[in-house]
mmCIF file of C-alpha atoms in Angstrom:
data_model
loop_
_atom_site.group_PDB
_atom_site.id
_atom_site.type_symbol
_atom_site.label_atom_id
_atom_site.label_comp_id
_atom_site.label_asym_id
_atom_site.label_seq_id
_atom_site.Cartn_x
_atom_site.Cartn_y
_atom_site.Cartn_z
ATOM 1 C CA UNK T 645 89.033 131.254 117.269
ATOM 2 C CA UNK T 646 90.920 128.469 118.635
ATOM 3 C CA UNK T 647 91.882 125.453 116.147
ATOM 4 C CA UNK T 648 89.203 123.350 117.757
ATOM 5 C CA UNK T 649 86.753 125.643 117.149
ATOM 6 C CA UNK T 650 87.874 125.748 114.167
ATOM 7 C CA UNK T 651 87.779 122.364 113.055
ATOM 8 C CA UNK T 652 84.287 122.290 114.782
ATOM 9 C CA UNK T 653 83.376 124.608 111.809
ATOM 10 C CA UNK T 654 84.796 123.194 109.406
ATOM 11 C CA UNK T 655 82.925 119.915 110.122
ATOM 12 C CA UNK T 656 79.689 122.096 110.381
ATOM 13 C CA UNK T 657 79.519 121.220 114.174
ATOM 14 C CA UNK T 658 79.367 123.156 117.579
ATOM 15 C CA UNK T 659 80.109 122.100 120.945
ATOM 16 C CA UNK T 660 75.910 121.208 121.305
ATOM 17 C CA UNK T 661 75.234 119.077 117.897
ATOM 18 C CA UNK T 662 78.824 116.875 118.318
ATOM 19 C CA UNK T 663 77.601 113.508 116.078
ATOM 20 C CA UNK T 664 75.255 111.381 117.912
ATOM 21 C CA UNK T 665 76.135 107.978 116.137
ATOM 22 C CA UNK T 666 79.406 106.176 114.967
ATOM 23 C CA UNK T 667 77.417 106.744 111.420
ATOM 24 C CA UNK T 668 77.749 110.728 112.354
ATOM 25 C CA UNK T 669 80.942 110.562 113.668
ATOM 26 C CA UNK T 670 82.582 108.024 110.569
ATOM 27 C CA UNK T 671 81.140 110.744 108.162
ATOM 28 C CA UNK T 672 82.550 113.645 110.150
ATOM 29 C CA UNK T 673 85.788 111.556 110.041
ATOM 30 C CA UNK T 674 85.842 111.169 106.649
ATOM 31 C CA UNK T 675 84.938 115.213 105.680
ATOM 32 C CA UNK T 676 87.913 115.686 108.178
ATOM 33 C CA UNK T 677 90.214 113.706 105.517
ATOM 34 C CA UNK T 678 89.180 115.521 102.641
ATOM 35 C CA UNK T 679 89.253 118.583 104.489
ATOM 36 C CA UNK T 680 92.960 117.654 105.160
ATOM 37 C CA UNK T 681 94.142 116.313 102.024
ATOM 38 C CA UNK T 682 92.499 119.207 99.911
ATOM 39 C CA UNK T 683 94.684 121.638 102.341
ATOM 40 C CA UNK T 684 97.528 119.744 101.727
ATOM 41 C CA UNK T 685 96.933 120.533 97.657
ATOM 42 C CA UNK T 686 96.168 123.858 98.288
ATOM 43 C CA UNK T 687 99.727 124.550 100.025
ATOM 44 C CA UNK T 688 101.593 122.460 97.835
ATOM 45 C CA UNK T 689 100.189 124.578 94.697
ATOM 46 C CA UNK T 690 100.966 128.007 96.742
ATOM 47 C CA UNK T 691 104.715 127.211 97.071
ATOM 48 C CA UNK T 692 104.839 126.233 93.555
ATOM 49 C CA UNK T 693 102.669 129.392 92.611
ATOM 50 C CA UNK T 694 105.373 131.015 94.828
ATOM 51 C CA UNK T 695 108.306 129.062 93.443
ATOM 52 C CA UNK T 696 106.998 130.610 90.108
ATOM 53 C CA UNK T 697 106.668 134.030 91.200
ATOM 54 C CA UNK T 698 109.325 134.849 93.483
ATOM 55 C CA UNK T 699 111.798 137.372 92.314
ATOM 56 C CA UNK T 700 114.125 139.800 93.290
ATOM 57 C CA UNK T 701 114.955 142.915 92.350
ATOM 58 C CA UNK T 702 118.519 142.967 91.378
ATOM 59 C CA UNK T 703 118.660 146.979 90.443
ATOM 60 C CA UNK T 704 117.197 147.866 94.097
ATOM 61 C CA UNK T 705 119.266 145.493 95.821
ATOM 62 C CA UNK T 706 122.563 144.615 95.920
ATOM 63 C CA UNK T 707 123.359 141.528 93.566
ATOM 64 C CA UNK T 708 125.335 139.466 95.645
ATOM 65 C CA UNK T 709 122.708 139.525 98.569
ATOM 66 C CA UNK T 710 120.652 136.567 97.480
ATOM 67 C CA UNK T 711 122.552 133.532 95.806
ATOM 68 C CA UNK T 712 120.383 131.460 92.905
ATOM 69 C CA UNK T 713 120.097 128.132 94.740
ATOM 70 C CA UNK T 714 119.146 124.691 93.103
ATOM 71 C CA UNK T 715 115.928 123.713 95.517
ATOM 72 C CA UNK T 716 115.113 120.124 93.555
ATOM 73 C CA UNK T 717 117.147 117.852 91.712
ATOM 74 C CA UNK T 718 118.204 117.719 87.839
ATOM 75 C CA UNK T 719 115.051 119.442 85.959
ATOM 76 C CA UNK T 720 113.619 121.875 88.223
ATOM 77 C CA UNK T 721 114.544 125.217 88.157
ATOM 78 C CA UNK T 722 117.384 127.918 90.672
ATOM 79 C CA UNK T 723 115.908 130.032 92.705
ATOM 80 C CA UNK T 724 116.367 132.835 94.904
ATOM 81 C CA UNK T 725 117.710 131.789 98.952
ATOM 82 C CA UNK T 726 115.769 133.743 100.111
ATOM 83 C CA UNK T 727 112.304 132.061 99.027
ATOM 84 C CA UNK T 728 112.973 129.951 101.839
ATOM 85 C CA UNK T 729 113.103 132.187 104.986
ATOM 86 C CA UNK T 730 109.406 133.476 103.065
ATOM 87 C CA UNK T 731 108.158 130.153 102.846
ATOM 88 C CA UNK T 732 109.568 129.201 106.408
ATOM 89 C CA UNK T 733 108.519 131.941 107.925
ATOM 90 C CA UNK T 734 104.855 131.548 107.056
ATOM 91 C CA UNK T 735 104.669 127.498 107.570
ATOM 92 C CA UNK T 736 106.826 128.039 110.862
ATOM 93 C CA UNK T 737 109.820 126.118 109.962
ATOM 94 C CA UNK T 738 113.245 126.553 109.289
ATOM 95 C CA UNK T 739 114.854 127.763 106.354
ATOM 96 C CA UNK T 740 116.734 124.525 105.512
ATOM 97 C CA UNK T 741 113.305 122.202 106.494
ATOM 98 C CA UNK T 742 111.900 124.863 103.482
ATOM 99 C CA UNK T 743 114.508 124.206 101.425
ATOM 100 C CA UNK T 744 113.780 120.602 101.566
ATOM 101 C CA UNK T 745 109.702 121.319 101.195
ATOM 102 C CA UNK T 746 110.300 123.363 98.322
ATOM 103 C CA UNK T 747 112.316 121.182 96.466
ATOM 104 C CA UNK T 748 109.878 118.315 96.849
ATOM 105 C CA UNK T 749 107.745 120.168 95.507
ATOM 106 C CA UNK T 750 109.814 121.259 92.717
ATOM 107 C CA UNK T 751 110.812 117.707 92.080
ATOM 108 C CA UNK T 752 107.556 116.479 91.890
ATOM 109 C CA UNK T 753 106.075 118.852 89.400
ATOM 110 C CA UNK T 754 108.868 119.180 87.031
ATOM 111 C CA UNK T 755 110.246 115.640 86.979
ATOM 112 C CA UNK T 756 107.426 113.496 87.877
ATOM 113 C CA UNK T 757 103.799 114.683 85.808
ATOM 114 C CA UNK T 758 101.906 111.998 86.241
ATOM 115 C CA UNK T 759 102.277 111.406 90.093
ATOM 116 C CA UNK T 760 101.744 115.157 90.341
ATOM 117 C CA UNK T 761 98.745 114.967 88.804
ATOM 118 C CA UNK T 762 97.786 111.622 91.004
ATOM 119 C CA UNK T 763 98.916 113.940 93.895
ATOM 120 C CA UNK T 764 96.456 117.023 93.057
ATOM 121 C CA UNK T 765 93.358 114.868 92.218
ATOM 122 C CA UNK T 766 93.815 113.254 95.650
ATOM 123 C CA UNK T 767 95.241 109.736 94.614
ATOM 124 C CA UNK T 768 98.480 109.755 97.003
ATOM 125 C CA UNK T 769 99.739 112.498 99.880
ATOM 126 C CA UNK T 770 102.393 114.449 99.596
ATOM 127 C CA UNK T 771 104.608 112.120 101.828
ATOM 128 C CA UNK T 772 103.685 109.559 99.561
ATOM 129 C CA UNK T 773 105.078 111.159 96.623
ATOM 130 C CA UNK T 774 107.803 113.041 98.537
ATOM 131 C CA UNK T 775 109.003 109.095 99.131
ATOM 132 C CA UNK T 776 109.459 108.460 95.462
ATOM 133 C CA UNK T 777 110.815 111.729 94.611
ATOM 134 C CA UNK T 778 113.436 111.136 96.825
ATOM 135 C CA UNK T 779 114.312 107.795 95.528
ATOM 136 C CA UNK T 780 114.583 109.149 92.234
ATOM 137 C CA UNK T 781 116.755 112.319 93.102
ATOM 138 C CA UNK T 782 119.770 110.710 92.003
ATOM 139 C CA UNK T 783 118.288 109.814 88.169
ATOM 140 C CA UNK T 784 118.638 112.519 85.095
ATOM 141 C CA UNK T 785 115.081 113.666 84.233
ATOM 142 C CA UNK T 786 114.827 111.152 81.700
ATOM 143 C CA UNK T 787 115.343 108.127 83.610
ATOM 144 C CA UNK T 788 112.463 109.476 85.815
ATOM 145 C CA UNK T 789 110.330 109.805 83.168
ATOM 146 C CA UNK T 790 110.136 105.942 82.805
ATOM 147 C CA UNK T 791 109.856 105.812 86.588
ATOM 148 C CA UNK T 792 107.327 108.116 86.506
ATOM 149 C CA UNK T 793 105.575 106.193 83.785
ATOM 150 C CA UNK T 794 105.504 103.332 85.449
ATOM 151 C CA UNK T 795 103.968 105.029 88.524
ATOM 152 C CA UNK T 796 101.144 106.183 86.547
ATOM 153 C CA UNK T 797 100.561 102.657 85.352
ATOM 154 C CA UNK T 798 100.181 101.675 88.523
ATOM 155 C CA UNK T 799 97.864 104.038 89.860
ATOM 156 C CA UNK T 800 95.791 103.471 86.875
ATOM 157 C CA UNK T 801 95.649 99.576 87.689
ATOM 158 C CA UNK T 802 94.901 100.461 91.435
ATOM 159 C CA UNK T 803 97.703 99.514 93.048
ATOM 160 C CA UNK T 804 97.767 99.667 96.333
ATOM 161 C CA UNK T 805 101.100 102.123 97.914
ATOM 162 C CA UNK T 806 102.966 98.778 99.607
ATOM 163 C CA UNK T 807 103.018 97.719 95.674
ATOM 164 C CA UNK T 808 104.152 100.786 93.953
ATOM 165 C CA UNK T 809 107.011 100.980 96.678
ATOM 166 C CA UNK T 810 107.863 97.218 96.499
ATOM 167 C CA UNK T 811 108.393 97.803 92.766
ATOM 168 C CA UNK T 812 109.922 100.917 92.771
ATOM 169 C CA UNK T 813 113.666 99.612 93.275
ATOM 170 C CA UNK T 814 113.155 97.636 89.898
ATOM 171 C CA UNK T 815 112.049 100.589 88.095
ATOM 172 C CA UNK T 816 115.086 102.297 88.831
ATOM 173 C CA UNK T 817 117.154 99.724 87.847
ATOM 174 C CA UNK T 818 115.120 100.088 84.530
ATOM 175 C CA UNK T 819 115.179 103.293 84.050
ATOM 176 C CA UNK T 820 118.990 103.212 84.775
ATOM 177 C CA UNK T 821 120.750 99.928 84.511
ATOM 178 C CA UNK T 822 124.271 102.107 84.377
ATOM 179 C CA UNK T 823 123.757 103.797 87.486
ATOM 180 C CA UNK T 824 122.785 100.359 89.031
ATOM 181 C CA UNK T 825 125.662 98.489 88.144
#
C-alpha cells in the first residue's frame, strides 16, 4: 500500500466515501492528530524500550569495537555507539541526527518526570519537550528537577506553551542562580 492509502485506512475512508461535509472532514482532521501524536508516543517509548535493552556482547565481540557513549546530558545513562546506526537505520536518518533523538529522549525521561509524563498522556509533542530539554542540558539533574517542577505546575494550571516558554528563562535562573551569574 502506498502511504495515502494508508492514511485513507487509518481514517476509515476509501477513495469513494472521502467526507462529504467540513463536519466530516474537521473530525477526520482531528482522528488524523491523534493518530499522529499517539505514533509519536509509540516511537518515543520504542527507543527508550531500546535504549533499555540494547546490549552488546563483549565475549563474542571484540571490546574495543563499540565505545560506551553519553547520548543525554547529566542523569541519563552511556550507551553502546552503535544503538545509533540501529535506531538510524530504521527511522532513516543519520547516525549523529540519532544520537541527538536518542538523547532527547533520554533527557526527557530521566531528568524531566513530569513533562514525560505530560508528553505520553498527550499534553505537549515531542518538539515541545525536546525545546525545554535542551534549555536545561546545561543544569545538574537537580536543578532540573525544580525546572521540571515548575513545568508540571504549569501544565496543571493550563498554561498555554507561549507561557511555559516565556517563563522558562526565570526558572533556570531559579533553579541555578550560580550558573546564571
Amino acid at each position: 500500500k502506498n502511504l495515502s492509502e494508508v492514511a485513507r485506512s487509518v481514517l476509515g475512508m476509501t477513495t469513494t466515501n472521502l467526507p462529504t461535509s467540513a463536519a466530516e472532514a474537521f473530525a477526520a482532521l482531528d482522528h488524523a492528530r491523534q493518530q499522529k501524536r499517539a505514533a509519536e508516543v509509540a516511537e518515543t517509548l520504542s527507543i527508550a524500550a531500546a535504549a533499555d535493552l540494547y546490549d552488546i556482547d563483549r565475549i563474542r565481540v571484540c571490546p574495543d569495537l563499540e565505545q560506551l557513549v553519553p547520548y543525554g546530558a547529566d542523569g541519563t545513562p552511556v550507551l553502546g555507539e552503535g544503538l545509533a546506526m540501529e535506531v538510524g537505520g530504521i527511522l532513516g536518518i543519520s547516525p549523529s541526527n540519532a544520537i541527538a533523538m536518542i538523547g532527547d529522549v533520554l533527557d526527557l525521561r530521566h531528568r524531566h518526570p513530569a513533562l514525560w509524563e505530560a508528553f505520553l498522556s498527550g499534553e505537549v509533542w515531542f518538539w515541545q519537550a525536546a525545546k525545554i530539554t535542551h534549555e536545561c542540558s546545561q543544569l545538574t539533574p537537580e536543578a532540573v528537577a525544580t525546572v521540571d517542577r515548575h513545568t508540571r505546575i504549569a501544565l496543571q494550571l493550563g498554561m498555554r506553551w507561549t507561557q511555559i516558554m516565556y517563563r522558562l528563562p526565570a526558572w533556570i535562573i531559579e533553579a541555578d542562580p550560580q550558573r546564571a551569574r
